[in-house]
Every structure is written in structure tokens, then in C-alpha cells.
Amino acid sequence: MRTDVAYVVACYLEHANEIYTSREPKNLRSSLALLVQHCRGLAPREIRAALRELEHDRTRSANYRRKVWGHWKRFLAWCVEFEELPSFVLSEVRAWRPRFPEDPAFDVTPQLRDDLTKLPERVRQTLEHLPKCYREIVQLIALTGARPSEILGLRSSDIDISSTPWVAWLSRHKTSGRSRRPRMLVFPPSAVKVLDRNLRPFTPDDWLFPSHSDPEKAVPYATLAQAIRRTNHRHKLASWQLYDLRRHAARVLRDSQDLQHAQVALGHTRASTTEIYAPARCSDLAAIAQQMEGVL
């Protein structure tokens, strides 16, 4: 009976390539690489030690670690079935109840709730009736001020989760032909929780939000807009457009920070373009007048 992890994993992946027609072998290869890294043999003691390392690996999200543990259990069940391991190992593994604590950086549910309450009432009413996928796309647009097409076109490989805050670098965007600079999307802590649920760490070049009809393509802008229109019509709610979320984010940023912050978030090359989305308000002018009182 063989206990060399790398050899048994190679045999399992060869078997998986034959029975899976999807991208599942890539997922298995990525997660089992961690098992090979932390485990020299397939003894329960070593598997337990590898699981302990996975439990306390705060550099990866809890969602990622749960998926890895699921792949490990599937692999061990195959090992028992093909007599690479004794059956008592699988029964012992199934008795384990690992906990994958979330890093405090990911625990932002209250802040997400507070930020979404700042949305216009008509938007929040629609969010209650949208499917989960569309609802999370709308949330990301509202929390980042990004163009809808920029969120729809995101891939896991675009997002740098090692930075604080998380950022995404987009080489293709609306003004890429003129500025020739990558577009930087900054994700506030409120958006991290939404992103983490949709990241595809095993297939980073796949879309974060694939189309239901064709997973090889992202959710089309027209499909999302149509879902919002139909939801509003079905529930007799006030209508609104996706770009209203971008205007809302620009106004919030200009009121809380300044015009330059709003310009960076929206990805405009000129501040005059940002002013179209977030024009100066009377309250801003009153504040300027009060500050200029002491100039003379």
C-alpha cells in the first residue's frame, strides 16, 4: 500500500481527468498541492497536521479553506475506494470538525449593511427582490463607483488580495485607448465580503459573475439591466438605471472627502467629467464662503 502523497495525488488527478469534463481537475490540482506541501505521508497524524495548518492560514479566506478541505476529503475517499488507504482513515477524517475562523478583515457584515442603507430607497427596494448574483453585482457597483461593465468583466486574476485595501487592475476599460494606463478599482472593506464569496481561486481566469446560459461568458450588461427593469415592473417599484449607482457613489465621495477622491474612484482623467456625476452642492458653497470669511 503506497503512502507517498505526490504519487497518489498524481494517480488521482489522472483518474479525475477522465471522469470530469469541466474545470474540476484544475480545482483539485490547486487544492491538493497544499496537501502535498504540508503532508509527507497519508497517515492520519500527518493529515491532521496539514488540516491544522489550513485551519490557521489567515492569508486565505474561510470560503477558500472550506473548499480546499472538501477536495481533500474527496481525495481521501478515493484513496480508500482504490485501497490506497485503510478504511479507518476515512472514518477518522469524517469525525473531524475543523473550524475555519474568518480574518477580522473579512468580517465586515455590519459595515456592509450600514453602507447599503445609504443607497436611495428605490434601489434598496429592488435589491430585496433581485437574485443573489445580480444583487451582489449591484452592491459592488454601488460600493466602488465602478462602471457596470468593469464589475461584470472582473476575473479573480484581476484582483490583488495581498494589498490593503484590495484593488483590481484592469488593462481594458473605457478610456484605455486614450490614457493607456490600467484602471485601478479600490474595494472598500464593505466590498471584500461580497468579493470573497465570488472569487475563483482555483480558476482565476474565469469570470467572477459568469452568464447562466453560457459560463464561458460574463453576465451581459443588457441581461442585468433587463432583470432590474422586470423586477421593478413586477413589484411596482420606482425605476432606476445602473449608472445611478455610479452617480450616487460620486456624490457620497465628494461630500465625505473631496472631488479628487471621487475622480480616482470613478476612473476619470479629468475632474470636469467627475463634476457631471457629482456637481457642487449649495452646502459645499456655503462651507467655502464660511472658510473665506477669515481671508481678509
C-alpha atoms as one frame of an Amber mdcrd trajectory, in Angstrom:
protein
   0.000   0.000   0.000   1.575   3.263  -1.130   1.737   6.282   1.180   3.733
   8.692  -0.991   1.388  11.689  -1.254   2.727  13.098  -4.517   2.411   9.751
  -6.302  -1.115   9.046  -5.058  -2.224  12.605  -5.911  -0.842  12.178  -9.439
  -2.827   8.950  -9.846  -5.970  10.616  -8.551  -5.629  13.582 -10.904  -5.147
  11.236 -13.844  -8.358   9.491 -12.815 -10.151  12.825 -12.358  -9.212  13.981
 -15.860 -11.115  11.013 -17.259 -14.354  11.417 -15.299 -14.649  15.208 -15.155
 -15.302  17.215 -18.295 -15.376  20.604 -16.549 -12.589  22.625 -14.926 -12.781
  20.486 -11.791  -9.347  18.849 -12.343  -7.757  22.309 -12.156  -9.546  22.973
  -8.876  -8.373  19.641  -7.461  -4.804  20.193  -8.608  -4.593  23.565  -6.854
  -6.067  22.394  -3.559  -4.183  19.086  -3.427  -0.940  20.968  -3.982  -1.431
  22.335  -0.455  -1.833  18.806   0.882   1.417  17.711  -0.783   3.117  20.806
   0.617   2.112  20.147   4.247   1.886  16.347   4.295   4.648  13.817   3.542
   2.528  10.714   4.062  -1.106   9.726   4.296  -1.072   8.741   7.951  -3.938
  10.274   9.971  -1.444  12.118  12.146   0.099  13.899   9.154  -3.271  14.641
   7.542  -4.420  16.147  10.831  -1.310  18.316  10.986  -1.927  19.538   7.422
  -5.532  20.331   8.320  -4.360  22.293  11.345  -2.107  24.370   9.089  -5.052
  25.002   6.782  -7.320  25.994   9.675  -4.978  28.726  10.873  -3.925  30.037
   7.472  -5.392  33.534   7.744  -3.880  34.619   4.434  -6.715  32.747   2.699
 -10.376  33.395   3.226 -12.568  30.958   5.143 -14.533  30.213   1.981 -11.335
  29.225   0.154 -10.192  26.941   3.005 -13.571  25.218   3.246 -13.421  24.356
  -0.453  -9.873  23.016  -0.092 -10.935  20.782   2.797 -13.813  19.467   0.700
 -11.367  18.494  -2.070  -9.092  16.794   0.442 -11.958  14.660   1.774 -12.976
  13.676  -1.758  -9.391  12.645  -2.474  -9.143  10.557   0.701 -12.431   8.799
  -0.104 -10.962   7.845  -3.489  -7.823   6.545  -1.768  -9.907   4.249   0.433
 -12.003   3.072  -2.516  -8.914   2.093  -4.516  -7.192   0.606  -1.446  -4.502
   3.232  -1.210  -5.583   3.799   2.413  -7.265   1.646   5.061 -10.938   2.414
   5.652 -10.437   3.520   9.261  -8.586   6.622   7.990 -11.682   7.875   6.188
 -13.940   7.274   9.197 -11.464   9.149  11.370 -11.277  12.054   8.917 -15.068
  12.320   8.728 -15.186  12.650  12.521 -13.066  15.803  12.380 -14.948  19.087
  12.530 -12.442  21.752  11.536 -13.207  25.408  12.137 -12.096  27.976   9.617
 -12.129  31.284  11.503 -12.567  34.353   9.378  -9.886  37.006   9.487 -11.207
  40.266  11.009 -10.521  41.958   7.683 -13.249  39.792   6.138 -15.813  40.291
   8.905 -17.472  43.430   7.594 -21.133  42.460   7.511 -22.287  45.333   9.806
 -20.320  47.882   7.770 -21.723  46.480   4.534 -25.220  46.813   5.936 -24.550
  50.409   7.017 -23.122  51.379   3.630 -26.053  49.889   1.741 -28.528  51.830
   3.853 -27.060  54.968   2.276 -28.414  53.886  -1.089 -31.555  55.556  -2.396
 -34.746  53.932  -1.166 -35.780  52.821  -4.658 -32.518  50.881  -5.092 -32.796
  49.128  -1.735 -36.345  48.051  -2.502 -35.214  46.466  -5.763 -32.285  44.656
  -4.097 -34.708  42.748  -1.869 -36.242  41.049  -4.927 -33.195  40.519  -7.183
 -31.488  37.092  -7.464 -28.353  36.750  -5.344 -25.914  37.010  -8.274 -27.454
  40.217  -9.621 -27.847  41.652  -6.128 -24.138  41.254  -5.398 -23.178  42.851
  -8.716 -25.339  45.863  -7.862 -23.775  46.045  -4.401 -20.243  46.086  -5.833
 -21.140  48.821  -8.315 -22.629  50.916  -5.525 -19.731  50.346  -3.102 -16.944
  51.053  -5.611 -18.445  53.568  -8.033 -17.194  51.412 -10.903 -18.749  51.247
 -14.319 -21.149  48.289 -14.522 -19.090  46.744 -17.319 -15.967  46.885 -15.106
 -17.615  44.802 -12.375 -19.186  42.403 -14.874 -15.800  41.869 -16.547 -13.874
  41.060 -13.367 -11.810  37.899 -13.052 -10.126  36.575  -9.924  -6.726  37.175
 -11.536  -7.525  40.907 -11.779  -7.845  41.306  -8.010  -4.846  41.793  -5.748
  -5.945  40.400  -2.384  -2.465  40.830  -0.874  -2.834  44.603  -0.757  -4.773
  46.583   1.828  -7.341  47.532   0.681  -7.994  45.041  -2.121  -7.541  46.521
  -5.583  -8.153  45.353  -9.130  -6.070  46.377 -12.123  -7.989  46.436 -15.392
  -5.987  46.710 -18.605  -9.140  47.007 -20.689 -11.571  49.732 -19.776 -13.485
  52.590 -21.364 -10.572  55.053 -21.540  -7.742  52.548 -22.088  -7.320  53.743
 -25.681  -6.670  57.317 -24.585  -4.907  57.077 -21.244  -3.098  53.749 -21.895
  -2.936  53.254 -18.160  -4.552  50.400 -16.238  -7.733  51.253 -14.419  -7.473
  50.791 -10.666 -10.575  49.708  -8.767 -10.361  50.135  -4.999 -12.583  47.864
  -2.919 -13.565  49.222   0.497 -13.822  46.740   3.385 -17.565  46.564   2.752
 -16.978  45.110  -0.708 -14.456  42.493   0.441 -17.153  40.222   1.864 -19.086
  40.324  -1.402 -15.955  39.671  -3.459 -14.756  36.806  -1.287 -17.943  34.842
  -1.896 -17.392  35.023  -5.649 -13.611  34.662  -6.021 -12.496  31.640  -8.035
  -9.028  30.896  -6.629  -8.718  27.575  -8.470  -9.619  29.003 -11.883  -8.516
  32.650 -11.617  -9.072  33.390 -15.299 -12.788  32.580 -15.110 -15.370  35.332
 -14.758 -16.437  36.289 -11.257 -20.019  36.508 -12.486 -20.477  34.035 -15.364
 -23.580  34.036 -17.509 -26.177  31.405 -16.613 -26.707  30.482 -20.254 -23.013
  30.314 -21.171 -20.413  30.052 -18.350 -17.673  30.892 -20.839 -19.053  34.456
 -20.946 -19.684  37.054 -18.274 -23.163  38.280 -17.356 -24.092  40.742 -20.128
 -24.902  44.321 -19.196 -28.214  44.075 -21.054 -29.224  40.999 -19.044 -28.568
  42.720 -15.712 -30.385  45.883 -16.771 -33.331  43.849 -18.021 -33.525  41.928
 -14.727 -33.708  45.232 -12.827 -36.410  46.626 -15.137 -38.523  43.483 -14.888
 -38.157  43.349 -11.100 -39.274  46.942 -10.739 -42.203  46.376 -13.078 -43.296
  43.126 -11.405 -43.265  44.598  -7.903 -44.458  48.068  -8.985 -41.314  49.842
  -7.794 -39.756  53.075  -8.948 -37.451  52.662 -11.933 -33.734  53.484 -11.889
 -30.668  52.897 -14.045 -27.392  51.140 -13.245 -25.439  54.348 -13.752 -27.477
  55.930 -10.942 -25.320  53.839  -8.595 -22.172  55.391 -10.045 -23.597  58.885
  -9.618 -24.587  58.072  -6.058 -21.063  56.862  -5.203 -19.562  60.009  -6.739
 -21.807  62.270  -4.660 -21.085  60.368  -1.447 -17.319  60.532  -2.035 -17.361
  64.214  -2.891 -19.449  65.062   0.166 -17.371  62.945   2.564 -13.904  63.501
   1.023 -13.350  65.793  -1.947 -13.616  65.936  -5.736 -10.196  64.312  -6.235
 -11.201  61.174  -4.284 -14.338  60.866  -6.394 -12.300  61.315  -9.580  -9.896
  58.489  -8.660 -12.701  56.128  -7.685 -14.640  56.728 -10.887 -11.524  56.470
 -13.069 -11.913  59.828 -14.812  -8.919  61.516 -16.410 -10.463  64.961 -15.870
 -12.125  66.394 -12.793 -14.616  68.192 -15.021 -16.045  64.799 -16.017 -16.467
  63.830 -12.362 -18.382  67.062 -11.737 -21.035  65.847 -14.185 -21.675  62.922
 -11.834 -21.249  64.880  -8.602 -21.908  68.609  -9.100 -21.115  71.021  -6.297
 -23.997  71.471  -3.886 -25.216  74.572  -2.159 -23.976  73.214   1.153 -20.470
  72.987  -0.354 -20.620  76.597  -1.467 -21.804  77.695   1.964 -18.844  75.926
   3.568 -16.448  77.657   1.152 -17.949  81.039   1.937 -17.609  80.425   5.659
 -13.944  79.460   5.291 -13.183  82.532   3.166 -14.605  84.788   5.876 -11.225
  84.904   7.578  -9.134  85.523   4.462  -9.160  89.316   4.841
